[in-house]
PDB file of C-alpha atoms in Angstrom:
ATOM      1  CA  MET D   1     179.149 195.951 118.383  1.00 85.00           C
ATOM      2  CA  ASN D   2     180.480 197.514 121.575  1.00 94.00           C
ATOM      3  CA  PRO D   3     183.953 199.106 121.382  1.00 96.00           C
ATOM      4  CA  ILE D   4     185.043 196.891 124.287  1.00 97.00           C
ATOM      5  CA  GLU D   5     183.904 193.381 125.146  1.00 97.00           C
ATOM      6  CA  VAL D   6     185.774 191.438 127.823  1.00 97.00           C
ATOM      7  CA  SER D   7     184.747 187.878 128.670  1.00 97.00           C
ATOM      8  CA  HIS D   8     185.995 185.919 131.687  1.00 98.00           C
ATOM      9  CA  ILE D   9     189.599 187.101 131.608  1.00 98.00           C
ATOM     10  CA  ALA D  10     192.105 185.869 134.174  1.00 98.00           C
ATOM     11  CA  LYS D  11     195.786 186.542 134.859  1.00 97.00           C
ATOM     12  CA  SER D  12     198.258 185.149 137.384  1.00 97.00           C
ATOM     13  CA  PHE D  13     201.850 186.081 138.120  1.00 96.00           C
ATOM     14  CA  GLY D  14     203.520 183.087 139.714  1.00 94.00           C
ATOM     15  CA  ASP D  15     201.360 182.085 142.670  1.00 93.00           C
ATOM     16  CA  THR D  16     199.536 185.434 142.712  1.00 94.00           C
ATOM     17  CA  SER D  17     196.145 185.654 140.995  1.00 95.00           C
ATOM     18  CA  ALA D  18     195.834 189.313 139.916  1.00 96.00           C
ATOM     19  CA  VAL D  19     192.592 188.773 137.965  1.00 97.00           C
ATOM     20  CA  VAL D  20     190.467 185.682 138.597  1.00 97.00           C
ATOM     21  CA  ASP D  21     187.323 186.181 136.497  1.00 97.00           C
ATOM     22  CA  VAL D  22     186.316 189.547 135.029  1.00 97.00           C
ATOM     23  CA  SER D  23     183.752 190.275 132.294  1.00 97.00           C
ATOM     24  CA  PHE D  24     182.285 193.550 131.044  1.00 97.00           C
ATOM     25  CA  ALA D  25     181.273 195.456 127.918  1.00 97.00           C
ATOM     26  CA  VAL D  26     181.508 199.176 127.243  1.00 97.00           C
ATOM     27  CA  ALA D  27     179.114 200.975 124.881  1.00 96.00           C
ATOM     28  CA  ARG D  28     180.156 203.681 122.465  1.00 95.00           C
ATOM     29  CA  GLY D  29     180.021 207.201 123.882  1.00 96.00           C
ATOM     30  CA  GLU D  30     179.754 206.352 127.562  1.00 97.00           C
ATOM     31  CA  ILE D  31     181.974 206.921 130.580  1.00 97.00           C
ATOM     32  CA  PHE D  32     182.518 203.537 132.178  1.00 98.00           C
ATOM     33  CA  ALA D  33     184.216 203.047 135.555  1.00 96.00           C
ATOM     34  CA  LEU D  34     186.389 200.216 136.731  1.00 96.00           C
ATOM     35  CA  LEU D  35     186.020 200.728 140.457  1.00 94.00           C
ATOM     36  CA  GLY D  36     187.729 198.954 143.305  1.00 92.00           C
ATOM     37  CA  PRO D  37     190.317 199.181 146.077  1.00 90.00           C
ATOM     38  CA  ASN D  38     194.042 199.267 145.404  1.00 88.00           C
ATOM     39  CA  GLY D  39     195.192 195.795 144.363  1.00 90.00           C
ATOM     40  CA  ALA D  40     191.756 194.702 143.187  1.00 94.00           C
ATOM     41  CA  GLY D  41     192.989 193.885 139.667  1.00 94.00           C
ATOM     42  CA  LYS D  42     191.795 196.976 137.784  1.00 94.00           C
ATOM     43  CA  THR D  43     195.132 197.874 136.182  1.00 93.00           C
ATOM     44  CA  THR D  44     195.891 194.263 135.239  1.00 95.00           C
ATOM     45  CA  ALA D  45     192.451 194.013 133.591  1.00 96.00           C
ATOM     46  CA  ILE D  46     193.172 197.190 131.616  1.00 95.00           C
ATOM     47  CA  ARG D  47     196.552 195.870 130.494  1.00 95.00           C
ATOM     48  CA  MET D  48     194.954 192.674 129.231  1.00 96.00           C
ATOM     49  CA  MET D  49     192.265 194.693 127.483  1.00 95.00           C
ATOM     50  CA  LEU D  50     194.970 196.719 125.692  1.00 95.00           C
ATOM     51  CA  ASP D  51     197.087 193.646 124.818  1.00 95.00           C
ATOM     52  CA  ILE D  52     199.951 194.710 127.095  1.00 94.00           C
ATOM     53  CA  PHE D  53     199.442 191.463 129.031  1.00 95.00           C
ATOM     54  CA  LYS D  54     198.097 188.292 127.453  1.00 95.00           C
ATOM     55  CA  PRO D  55     195.254 186.780 129.510  1.00 97.00           C
ATOM     56  CA  ASP D  56     195.766 183.260 130.829  1.00 97.00           C
ATOM     57  CA  ARG D  57     192.198 182.616 129.759  1.00 97.00           C
ATOM     58  CA  GLY D  58     189.208 184.557 128.475  1.00 97.00           C
ATOM     59  CA  THR D  59     188.788 186.816 125.452  1.00 97.00           C
ATOM     60  CA  VAL D  60     188.977 190.526 124.639  1.00 97.00           C
ATOM     61  CA  THR D  61     187.359 192.243 121.659  1.00 97.00           C
ATOM     62  CA  ILE D  62     188.460 195.840 121.126  1.00 96.00           C
ATOM     63  CA  LEU D  63     187.111 198.107 118.372  1.00 95.00           C
ATOM     64  CA  GLY D  64     185.611 195.140 116.555  1.00 93.00           C
ATOM     65  CA  GLY D  65     188.250 192.453 117.005  1.00 94.00           C
ATOM     66  CA  PRO D  66     191.736 191.713 118.347  1.00 93.00           C
ATOM     67  CA  MET D  67     194.237 194.502 118.967  1.00 94.00           C
ATOM     68  CA  THR D  68     196.266 195.691 115.946  1.00 93.00           C
ATOM     69  CA  ASP D  69     198.879 198.407 115.389  1.00 89.00           C
ATOM     70  CA  ASP D  70     196.278 200.466 113.539  1.00 90.00           C
ATOM     71  CA  LYS D  71     193.892 200.318 116.484  1.00 93.00           C
ATOM     72  CA  LYS D  72     196.596 201.561 118.851  1.00 90.00           C
ATOM     73  CA  SER D  73     196.500 204.941 117.101  1.00 90.00           C
ATOM     74  CA  ARG D  74     192.739 205.091 117.718  1.00 94.00           C
ATOM     75  CA  ILE D  75     193.181 204.613 121.466  1.00 97.00           C
ATOM     76  CA  GLY D  76     194.393 207.041 124.126  1.00 96.00           C
ATOM     77  CA  TYR D  77     195.840 205.341 127.203  1.00 96.00           C
ATOM     78  CA  MET D  78     197.001 207.079 130.365  1.00 95.00           C
ATOM     79  CA  PRO D  79     198.579 204.549 132.740  1.00 90.00           C
ATOM     80  CA  GLU D  80     198.849 205.098 136.463  1.00 82.00           C
ATOM     81  CA  GLU D  81     202.628 205.222 136.070  1.00 80.00           C
ATOM     82  CA  ARG D  82     203.318 208.475 134.243  1.00 75.00           C
ATOM     83  CA  GLY D  83     205.596 208.533 131.198  1.00 82.00           C
ATOM     84  CA  LEU D  84     206.699 212.059 130.275  1.00 93.00           C
ATOM     85  CA  TYR D  85     210.267 212.875 129.272  1.00 95.00           C
ATOM     86  CA  GLN D  86     211.590 214.986 132.142  1.00 95.00           C
ATOM     87  CA  ASP D  87     214.584 216.763 130.600  1.00 96.00           C
ATOM     88  CA  VAL D  88     212.914 218.413 127.597  1.00 96.00           C
ATOM     89  CA  SER D  89     210.447 221.272 127.376  1.00 98.00           C
ATOM     90  CA  LEU D  90     206.767 220.566 127.891  1.00 98.00           C
ATOM     91  CA  GLU D  91     205.929 221.605 124.321  1.00 98.00           C
ATOM     92  CA  ARG D  92     208.663 219.467 122.757  1.00 97.00           C
ATOM     93  CA  CYS D  93     207.689 216.453 124.867  1.00 97.00           C
ATOM     94  CA  LEU D  94     204.005 216.588 123.937  1.00 97.00           C
ATOM     95  CA  LEU D  95     204.675 217.237 120.251  1.00 97.00           C
ATOM     96  CA  TYR D  96     207.038 214.273 120.115  1.00 97.00           C
ATOM     97  CA  LEU D  97     204.498 211.973 121.770  1.00 95.00           C
ATOM     98  CA  ALA D  98     201.846 213.195 119.288  1.00 96.00           C
ATOM     99  CA  SER D  99     204.187 212.313 116.416  1.00 95.00           C
ATOM    100  CA  LEU D 100     204.297 208.718 117.682  1.00 93.00           C
ATOM    101  CA  LYS D 101     200.536 208.639 117.076  1.00 93.00           C
ATOM    102  CA  ASN D 102     201.077 209.910 113.500  1.00 92.00           C
ATOM    103  CA  VAL D 103     199.620 213.382 114.099  1.00 95.00           C
ATOM    104  CA  PRO D 104     201.042 215.854 111.509  1.00 96.00           C
ATOM    105  CA  ASP D 105     203.227 218.504 113.117  1.00 96.00           C
ATOM    106  CA  GLY D 106     201.051 221.469 112.132  1.00 97.00           C
ATOM    107  CA  VAL D 107     197.896 219.764 113.392  1.00 97.00           C
ATOM    108  CA  ALA D 108     199.595 218.742 116.623  1.00 97.00           C
ATOM    109  CA  ARG D 109     200.817 222.289 117.268  1.00 98.00           C
ATOM    110  CA  GLN D 110     197.340 223.742 116.769  1.00 98.00           C
ATOM    111  CA  ARG D 111     195.647 221.201 119.016  1.00 97.00           C
ATOM    112  CA  LEU D 112     198.374 221.521 121.630  1.00 98.00           C
ATOM    113  CA  ALA D 113     198.030 225.294 121.764  1.00 98.00           C
ATOM    114  CA  GLU D 114     194.310 224.925 122.441  1.00 97.00           C
ATOM    115  CA  TYR D 115     194.847 222.333 125.173  1.00 97.00           C
ATOM    116  CA  LEU D 116     197.631 224.348 126.839  1.00 98.00           C
ATOM    117  CA  GLU D 117     195.294 227.327 127.057  1.00 97.00           C
ATOM    118  CA  ARG D 118     192.433 225.211 128.392  1.00 96.00           C
ATOM    119  CA  PHE D 119     194.665 223.648 131.056  1.00 96.00           C
ATOM    120  CA  ASP D 120     196.394 226.926 131.970  1.00 96.00           C
ATOM    121  CA  LEU D 121     199.781 225.603 130.841  1.00 97.00           C
ATOM    122  CA  ALA D 122     200.538 227.961 127.933  1.00 97.00           C
ATOM    123  CA  ASP D 123     202.914 230.059 130.026  1.00 97.00           C
ATOM    124  CA  HIS D 124     204.850 226.950 131.040  1.00 98.00           C
ATOM    125  CA  LYS D 125     205.369 225.304 127.631  1.00 97.00           C
ATOM    126  CA  THR D 126     209.073 226.183 127.430  1.00 97.00           C
ATOM    127  CA  LYS D 127     209.850 224.822 130.902  1.00 97.00           C
ATOM    128  CA  LYS D 128     211.381 221.402 131.263  1.00 97.00           C
ATOM    129  CA  VAL D 129     208.833 218.834 132.354  1.00 96.00           C
ATOM    130  CA  LYS D 130     210.775 218.138 135.562  1.00 96.00           C
ATOM    131  CA  GLU D 131     210.352 221.807 136.533  1.00 97.00           C
ATOM    132  CA  LEU D 132     206.561 221.493 136.567  1.00 96.00           C
ATOM    133  CA  SER D 133     204.470 220.622 139.618  1.00 94.00           C
ATOM    134  CA  LYS D 134     202.902 217.176 139.931  1.00 93.00           C
ATOM    135  CA  GLY D 135     199.523 218.668 139.097  1.00 94.00           C
ATOM    136  CA  MET D 136     200.877 220.328 135.952  1.00 96.00           C
ATOM    137  CA  GLN D 137     202.512 217.082 134.875  1.00 95.00           C
ATOM    138  CA  GLN D 138     199.225 215.276 135.439  1.00 95.00           C
ATOM    139  CA  LYS D 139     197.449 217.755 133.166  1.00 96.00           C
ATOM    140  CA  ALA D 140     200.205 217.326 130.559  1.00 96.00           C
ATOM    141  CA  GLN D 141     199.735 213.543 130.728  1.00 96.00           C
ATOM    142  CA  ILE D 142     196.011 213.983 130.062  1.00 96.00           C
ATOM    143  CA  ILE D 143     196.768 216.244 127.085  1.00 97.00           C
ATOM    144  CA  THR D 144     199.086 213.699 125.478  1.00 95.00           C
ATOM    145  CA  THR D 145     196.422 211.009 125.970  1.00 97.00           C
ATOM    146  CA  LEU D 146     193.944 213.082 123.937  1.00 97.00           C
ATOM    147  CA  LEU D 147     196.074 214.992 121.423  1.00 96.00           C
ATOM    148  CA  HIS D 148     195.612 212.450 118.606  1.00 96.00           C
ATOM    149  CA  GLN D 149     191.803 212.571 119.061  1.00 97.00           C
ATOM    150  CA  PRO D 150     191.279 208.903 119.992  1.00 97.00           C
ATOM    151  CA  GLU D 151     187.860 207.285 119.741  1.00 96.00           C
ATOM    152  CA  LEU D 152     188.556 205.176 122.845  1.00 97.00           C
ATOM    153  CA  VAL D 153     190.173 206.677 125.962  1.00 98.00           C
ATOM    154  CA  VAL D 154     191.419 204.555 128.868  1.00 97.00           C
ATOM    155  CA  ILE D 155     192.607 206.475 131.922  1.00 95.00           C
ATOM    156  CA  ASP D 156     193.971 205.105 135.179  1.00 92.00           C
ATOM    157  CA  GLU D 157     193.392 207.387 138.208  1.00 90.00           C
ATOM    158  CA  PRO D 158     192.961 210.621 136.192  1.00 91.00           C
ATOM    159  CA  PHE D 159     192.537 212.938 139.194  1.00 92.00           C
ATOM    160  CA  THR D 160     195.801 212.151 140.984  1.00 89.00           C
ATOM    161  CA  ALA D 161     197.621 215.321 142.174  1.00 91.00           C
ATOM    162  CA  LEU D 162     194.910 217.666 140.851  1.00 93.00           C
ATOM    163  CA  ASP D 163     193.381 220.412 142.980  1.00 94.00           C
ATOM    164  CA  PRO D 164     189.559 220.772 143.028  1.00 94.00           C
ATOM    165  CA  LEU D 165     189.541 223.377 140.235  1.00 95.00           C
ATOM    166  CA  ASN D 166     191.512 221.137 137.882  1.00 95.00           C
ATOM    167  CA  VAL D 167     189.482 218.079 138.873  1.00 94.00           C
ATOM    168  CA  GLN D 168     186.406 219.955 137.678  1.00 95.00           C
ATOM    169  CA  LEU D 169     188.213 220.991 134.480  1.00 95.00           C
ATOM    170  CA  VAL D 170     189.043 217.356 133.679  1.00 95.00           C
ATOM    171  CA  LYS D 171     185.476 216.253 134.445  1.00 95.00           C
ATOM    172  CA  ASP D 172     184.113 218.905 132.080  1.00 96.00           C
ATOM    173  CA  LEU D 173     186.531 217.751 129.387  1.00 96.00           C
ATOM    174  CA  MET D 174     185.454 214.132 129.809  1.00 96.00           C
ATOM    175  CA  ARG D 175     181.802 215.122 129.522  1.00 96.00           C
ATOM    176  CA  ASP D 176     182.611 217.071 126.345  1.00 96.00           C
ATOM    177  CA  LEU D 177     184.316 214.013 124.880  1.00 97.00           C
ATOM    178  CA  ARG D 178     181.324 211.834 125.751  1.00 96.00           C
ATOM    179  CA  GLN D 179     179.036 214.235 123.878  1.00 96.00           C
ATOM    180  CA  GLN D 180     181.337 213.856 120.860  1.00 96.00           C
ATOM    181  CA  GLY D 181     180.861 210.073 120.950  1.00 96.00           C
ATOM    182  CA  VAL D 182     184.211 209.188 122.511  1.00 97.00           C
ATOM    183  CA  THR D 183     184.176 206.081 124.699  1.00 98.00           C
ATOM    184  CA  ILE D 184     185.944 206.517 128.046  1.00 98.00           C
ATOM    185  CA  ILE D 185     187.019 203.879 130.545  1.00 97.00           C
ATOM    186  CA  MET D 186     188.160 205.277 133.871  1.00 96.00           C
ATOM    187  CA  SER D 187     189.879 203.168 136.507  1.00 93.00           C
ATOM    188  CA  THR D 188     189.720 204.569 140.035  1.00 88.00           C
ATOM    189  CA  HIS D 189     189.080 203.829 143.695  1.00 84.00           C
ATOM    190  CA  GLN D 190     187.367 207.200 144.269  1.00 85.00           C
ATOM    191  CA  MET D 191     183.660 206.378 144.503  1.00 88.00           C
ATOM    192  CA  HIS D 192     182.485 209.998 144.694  1.00 90.00           C
ATOM    193  CA  GLN D 193     184.157 210.801 141.350  1.00 90.00           C
ATOM    194  CA  VAL D 194     182.445 207.807 139.750  1.00 92.00           C
ATOM    195  CA  GLU D 195     179.054 208.856 141.098  1.00 93.00           C
ATOM    196  CA  GLN D 196     179.419 212.331 139.610  1.00 92.00           C
ATOM    197  CA  LEU D 197     180.737 211.307 136.219  1.00 94.00           C
ATOM    198  CA  CYS D 198     180.097 207.763 135.057  1.00 96.00           C
ATOM    199  CA  ASP D 199     177.194 206.092 133.258  1.00 96.00           C
ATOM    200  CA  ARG D 200     177.918 202.495 134.283  1.00 97.00           C
ATOM    201  CA  ILE D 201     180.380 200.716 136.545  1.00 97.00           C
ATOM    202  CA  LEU D 202     182.126 197.444 137.209  1.00 97.00           C
ATOM    203  CA  LEU D 203     183.175 196.997 140.824  1.00 96.00           C
ATOM    204  CA  ILE D 204     186.124 194.601 141.184  1.00 96.00           C
ATOM    205  CA  ASP D 205     187.472 193.084 144.373  1.00 95.00           C
ATOM    206  CA  ALA D 206     190.199 190.438 144.688  1.00 95.00           C
ATOM    207  CA  GLY D 207     190.213 189.995 140.911  1.00 96.00           C
ATOM    208  CA  ARG D 208     186.505 189.196 140.596  1.00 96.00           C
ATOM    209  CA  ASP D 209     183.346 191.006 139.486  1.00 95.00           C
ATOM    210  CA  VAL D 210     181.276 192.252 142.419  1.00 95.00           C
ATOM    211  CA  LEU D 211     178.775 194.686 140.895  1.00 95.00           C
ATOM    212  CA  TYR D 212     178.135 195.504 137.246  1.00 97.00           C
ATOM    213  CA  GLY D 213     175.589 197.791 135.668  1.00 96.00           C
ATOM    214  CA  GLY D 214     174.091 201.264 135.719  1.00 94.00           C
ATOM    215  CA  LEU D 215     175.063 203.777 138.357  1.00 88.00           C
ATOM    216  CA  ASP D 216     171.785 203.406 140.265  1.00 87.00           C
TER     217      ASP D 216
END
């Protein structure tokens, strides 16, 4: 069974139809893109997939069935709206967020040290999050999405605020995760990033499927 199966989901807010009819499936160990312009319904579809919003109609199967608390610790989700605590040090913030995913402190510290080195943030770990640049905070958000070693990763606009060097770093990391069998869903409106990175795509416009299938 695919880690994600979404069938004919729809969601309205008052008189506004955010998602009209969207269906897709994501295979294990692939990078799958939800592609479309701003306002197309990508983020709303993701929130229904993750049980943040209940669909008005349609069904979602995630990791073999409906969402549960146990499954939440097997998923890494990076929303478009960032959620780091601004007034604490970078290290303390990321360790605390790892603890919410039940990662033992010693394990979290070891993994975090490796990620901070990889993302060139080790020298900034004692700084308050609000003292970091937007690009540094973006890299920190990616770290906290991955620190508990999820089997399913869902990321909304992962390359925001990153310079070309760090964009490449994140792409390399995503390819490494794919080789390890991690399933990745990436929501974006940047077609060139999708072409370079993804295995399959779903193009959404005005809350409906437009194109679905392999990159070619």
